[in-house]
Tab-separated table of C-alpha atoms in Angstrom:
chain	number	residue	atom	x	y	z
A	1423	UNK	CA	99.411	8.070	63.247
A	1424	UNK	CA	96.705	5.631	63.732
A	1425	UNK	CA	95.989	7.122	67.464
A	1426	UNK	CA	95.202	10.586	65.835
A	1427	UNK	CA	93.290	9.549	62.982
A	1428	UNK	CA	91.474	7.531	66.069
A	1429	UNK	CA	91.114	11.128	67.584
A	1430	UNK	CA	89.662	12.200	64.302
A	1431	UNK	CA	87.023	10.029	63.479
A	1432	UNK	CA	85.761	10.340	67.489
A	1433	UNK	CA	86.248	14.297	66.861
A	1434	UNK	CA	83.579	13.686	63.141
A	1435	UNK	CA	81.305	11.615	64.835
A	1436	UNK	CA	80.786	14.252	68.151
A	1437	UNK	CA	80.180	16.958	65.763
A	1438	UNK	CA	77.922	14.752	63.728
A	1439	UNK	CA	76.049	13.594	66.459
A	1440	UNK	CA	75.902	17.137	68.192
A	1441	UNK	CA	74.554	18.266	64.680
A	1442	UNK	CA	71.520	15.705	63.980
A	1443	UNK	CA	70.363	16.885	67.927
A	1444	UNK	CA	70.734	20.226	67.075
A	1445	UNK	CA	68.584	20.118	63.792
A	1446	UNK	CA	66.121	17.665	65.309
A	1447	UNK	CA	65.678	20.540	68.534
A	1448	UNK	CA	65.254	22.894	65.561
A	1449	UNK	CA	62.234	20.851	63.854
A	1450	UNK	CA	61.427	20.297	67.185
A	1451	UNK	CA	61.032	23.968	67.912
A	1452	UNK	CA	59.294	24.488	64.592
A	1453	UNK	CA	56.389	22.621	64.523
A	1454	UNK	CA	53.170	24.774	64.054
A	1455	UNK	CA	50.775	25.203	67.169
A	1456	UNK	CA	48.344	22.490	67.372
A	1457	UNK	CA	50.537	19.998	66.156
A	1458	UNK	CA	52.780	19.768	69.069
A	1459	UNK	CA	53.059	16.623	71.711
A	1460	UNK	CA	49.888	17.395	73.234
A	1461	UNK	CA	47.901	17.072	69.394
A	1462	UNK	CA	49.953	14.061	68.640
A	1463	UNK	CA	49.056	12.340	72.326
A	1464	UNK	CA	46.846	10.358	71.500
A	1465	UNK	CA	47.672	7.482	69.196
A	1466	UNK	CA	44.624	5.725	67.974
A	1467	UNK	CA	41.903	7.185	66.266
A	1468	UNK	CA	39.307	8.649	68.871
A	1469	UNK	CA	36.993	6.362	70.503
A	1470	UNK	CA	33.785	5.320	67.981
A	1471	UNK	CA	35.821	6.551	65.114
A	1472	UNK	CA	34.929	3.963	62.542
A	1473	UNK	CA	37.123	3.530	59.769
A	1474	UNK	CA	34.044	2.312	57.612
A	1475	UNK	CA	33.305	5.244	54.737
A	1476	UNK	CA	30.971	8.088	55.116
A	1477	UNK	CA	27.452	6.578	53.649
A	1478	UNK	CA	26.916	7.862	49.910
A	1479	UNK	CA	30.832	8.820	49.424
A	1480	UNK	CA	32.907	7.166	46.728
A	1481	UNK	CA	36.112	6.074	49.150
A	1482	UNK	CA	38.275	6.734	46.611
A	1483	UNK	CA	37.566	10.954	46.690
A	1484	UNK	CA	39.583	12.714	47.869
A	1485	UNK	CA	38.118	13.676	51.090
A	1486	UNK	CA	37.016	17.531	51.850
A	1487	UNK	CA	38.934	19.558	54.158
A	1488	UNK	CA	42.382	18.094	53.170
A	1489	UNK	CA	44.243	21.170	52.490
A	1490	UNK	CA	45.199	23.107	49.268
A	1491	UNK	CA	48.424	22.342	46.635
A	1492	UNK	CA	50.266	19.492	46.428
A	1493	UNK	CA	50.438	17.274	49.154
A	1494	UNK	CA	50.008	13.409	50.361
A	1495	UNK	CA	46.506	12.773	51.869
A	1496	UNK	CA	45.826	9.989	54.294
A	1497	UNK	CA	42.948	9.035	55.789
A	1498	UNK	CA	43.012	6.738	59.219
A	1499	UNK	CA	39.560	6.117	58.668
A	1500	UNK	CA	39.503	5.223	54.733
A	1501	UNK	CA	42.940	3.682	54.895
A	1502	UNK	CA	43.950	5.229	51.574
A	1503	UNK	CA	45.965	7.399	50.457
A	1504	UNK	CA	46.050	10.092	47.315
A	1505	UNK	CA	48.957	12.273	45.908
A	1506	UNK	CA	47.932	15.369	44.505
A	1507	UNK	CA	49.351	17.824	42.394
A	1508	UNK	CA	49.412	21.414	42.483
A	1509	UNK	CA	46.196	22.143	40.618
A	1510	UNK	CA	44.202	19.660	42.988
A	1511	UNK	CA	44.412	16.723	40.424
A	1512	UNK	CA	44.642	13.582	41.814
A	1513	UNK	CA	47.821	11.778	40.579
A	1514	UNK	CA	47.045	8.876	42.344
A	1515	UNK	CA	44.741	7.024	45.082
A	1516	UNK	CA	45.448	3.920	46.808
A	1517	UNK	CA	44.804	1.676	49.893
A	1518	UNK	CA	47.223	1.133	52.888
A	1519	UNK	CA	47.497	-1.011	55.452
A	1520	UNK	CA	47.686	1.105	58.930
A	1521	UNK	CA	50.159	1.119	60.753
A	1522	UNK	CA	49.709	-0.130	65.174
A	1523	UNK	CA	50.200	3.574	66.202
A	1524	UNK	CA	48.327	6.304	63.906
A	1525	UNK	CA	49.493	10.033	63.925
A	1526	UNK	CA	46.789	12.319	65.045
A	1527	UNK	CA	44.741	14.022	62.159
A	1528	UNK	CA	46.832	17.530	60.980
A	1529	UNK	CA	49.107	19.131	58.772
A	1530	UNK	CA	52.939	17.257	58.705
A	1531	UNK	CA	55.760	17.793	56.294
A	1532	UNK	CA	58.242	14.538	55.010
A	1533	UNK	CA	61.244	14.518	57.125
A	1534	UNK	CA	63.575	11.929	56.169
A	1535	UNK	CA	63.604	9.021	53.910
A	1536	UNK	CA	65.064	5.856	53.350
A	1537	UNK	CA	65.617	3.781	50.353
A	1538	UNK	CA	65.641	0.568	51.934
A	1539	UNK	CA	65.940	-0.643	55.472
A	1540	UNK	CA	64.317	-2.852	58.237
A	1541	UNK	CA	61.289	-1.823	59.343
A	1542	UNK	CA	60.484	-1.852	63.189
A	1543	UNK	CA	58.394	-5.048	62.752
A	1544	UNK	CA	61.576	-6.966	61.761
A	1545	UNK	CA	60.383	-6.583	57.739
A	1546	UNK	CA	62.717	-5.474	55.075
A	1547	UNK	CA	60.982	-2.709	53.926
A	1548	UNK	CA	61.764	0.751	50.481
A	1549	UNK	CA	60.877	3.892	49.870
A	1550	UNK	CA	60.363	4.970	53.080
A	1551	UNK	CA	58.689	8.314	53.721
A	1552	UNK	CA	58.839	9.332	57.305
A	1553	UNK	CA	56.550	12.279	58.695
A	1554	UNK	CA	55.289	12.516	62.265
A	1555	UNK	CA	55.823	10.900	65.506
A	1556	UNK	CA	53.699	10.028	68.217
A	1557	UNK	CA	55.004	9.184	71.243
A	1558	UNK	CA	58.975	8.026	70.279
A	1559	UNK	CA	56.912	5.778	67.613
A	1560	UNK	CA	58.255	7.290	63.957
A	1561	UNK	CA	55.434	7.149	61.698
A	1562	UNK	CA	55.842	6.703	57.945
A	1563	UNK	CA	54.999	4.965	54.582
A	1564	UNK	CA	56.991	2.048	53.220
A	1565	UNK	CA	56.483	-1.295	50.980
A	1566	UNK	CA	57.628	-4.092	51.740
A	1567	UNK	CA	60.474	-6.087	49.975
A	1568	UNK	CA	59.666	-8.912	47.617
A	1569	UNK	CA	55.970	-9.554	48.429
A	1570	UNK	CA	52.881	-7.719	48.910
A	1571	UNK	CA	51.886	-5.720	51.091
A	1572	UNK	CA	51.849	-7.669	54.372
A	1573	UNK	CA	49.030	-8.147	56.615
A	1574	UNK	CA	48.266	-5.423	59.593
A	1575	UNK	CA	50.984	-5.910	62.299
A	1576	UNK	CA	50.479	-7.380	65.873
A	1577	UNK	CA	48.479	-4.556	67.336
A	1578	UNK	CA	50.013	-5.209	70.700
A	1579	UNK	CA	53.870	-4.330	69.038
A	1580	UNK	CA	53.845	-0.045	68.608
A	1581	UNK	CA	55.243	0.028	65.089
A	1582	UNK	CA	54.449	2.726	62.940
A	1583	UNK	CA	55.010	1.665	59.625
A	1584	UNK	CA	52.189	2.299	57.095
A	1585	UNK	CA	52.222	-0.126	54.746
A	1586	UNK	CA	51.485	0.210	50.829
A	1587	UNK	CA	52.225	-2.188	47.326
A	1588	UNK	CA	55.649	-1.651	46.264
A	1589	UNK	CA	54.028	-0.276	42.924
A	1590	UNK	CA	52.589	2.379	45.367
A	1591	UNK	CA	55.617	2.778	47.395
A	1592	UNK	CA	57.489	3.871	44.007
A	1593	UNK	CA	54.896	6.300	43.296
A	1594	UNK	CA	55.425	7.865	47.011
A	1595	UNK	CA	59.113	7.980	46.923
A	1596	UNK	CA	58.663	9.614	43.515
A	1597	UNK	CA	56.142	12.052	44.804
A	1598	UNK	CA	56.888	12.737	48.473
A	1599	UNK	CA	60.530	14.409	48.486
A	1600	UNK	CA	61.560	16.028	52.082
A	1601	UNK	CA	59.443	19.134	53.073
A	1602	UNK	CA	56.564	17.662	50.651
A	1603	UNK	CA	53.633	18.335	53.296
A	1604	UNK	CA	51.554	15.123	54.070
A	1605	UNK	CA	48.149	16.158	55.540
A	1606	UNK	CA	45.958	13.061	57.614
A	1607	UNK	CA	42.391	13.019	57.763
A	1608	UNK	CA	39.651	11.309	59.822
C-alpha cells in the first residue's frame, strides 16, 4: 500500500507541476505588446532619470497619464504609491522604499500573492503583491514583519521587493486582489 500511495503523490505533484508551467506559458503568452521581455529589459530607471519631483507638483498627486479605473499607481521616480478607486478617487497615497531591480514603466496586472513569507533579501516579509518581472527578478510589494519599513537593500543583491509600512501593506493586500491592474510611472 504505501508503494502506491508513493506512486500517487509523485503522479499529484507531476500534474501539479506540469499545470503551474502550463498557466505560467499561458500568462506568458498573454502579455500585451509592449510589455513583453524586450519593454521589461532594462531594469533601472533610464539614465538621468531623477527620482526628485517634477518642480511645482505636489508629490503626493496622483501623477497624469496613469491610466483610467481602479488600479495601483507607482511611481519609480516619486517612490510612492496611490490606490484608486473606480471613480478616480484616491483611496490612499503613500511612500515606498524601491526595490534593487525596478520594472519598466507600463501597464501590469497582480499575479499572485502571499500572506507571509521570506523575502529574497533574507527578511520575513506580508501581504505580498506580486506583478511583473524583469529579468527572473519577481517584482512586488510587501511589509516587512515586526518593524518598519527597512532601509533600501544592498543595491549590488537583485531583489525585487518593494517595500512599504505594514499599515500600508494591509491597505494593498486589501486593495490589490489578483488581476487588480498595477500601472508604474516615471
Amino acid at each position: 500500500m504505501a508503494a502506491s500511495s508513493t506512486g500517487i503523490v509523485a503522479g499529484l505533484t507531476a500534474a501539479a507541476l506540469a499545470t503551474i508551467g502550463y498557466l505560467a506559458h499561458q500568462a506568458a503568452e498573454t502579455v500585451p505588446a509592449g510589455l513583453g521581455r524586450a519593454a521589461q529589459a532594462s531594469a533601472t530607471p533610464a539614465a538621468g532619470a531623477s527620482k526628485a519631483p517634477r518642480a511645482g507638483e505636489d508629490p503626493a498627486a496622483l501623477p497624469g497619464g496613469s491610466g483610467k479605473g481602479a488600479r495601483v499607481v507607482y511611481s519609480l521616480r516619486g517612490d510612492r504609491v496611490w490606490l484608486v478607486a473606480g471613480d478616480e478617487a484616491v483611496s490612499r497615497t503613500f511612500k515606498v522604499v524601491p526595490s534593487a531591480v525596478d520594472p519598466a514603466p507600463g501597464s501590469y496586472s497582480v499575479t499572485s500573492r502571499s500572506k507571509a513569507v521570506t523575502g529574497s533579501d533574507g527578511v520575513p516579509v506580508e501581504h505580498v503583491v506580486r506583478f511583473a518581472s524583469v529579468n527572473g527578478v519577481v517584482i512586488g510589494f510587501s511589509a516587512a514583519v515586526g518593524g518598519p519599513t527597512p532601509p533600501a537593500s544592498d543595491p549590488k543583491v537583485r531583489t525585487g521587493g518593494i517595500r512599504e509600512s505594514r499599515a500600508d501593506g494591509d491597505a494593498m493586500w486589501t486593495f490589490a486582489t489578483i488581476g487588480r491592474k498595477v500601472v508604474v510611472v516615471r
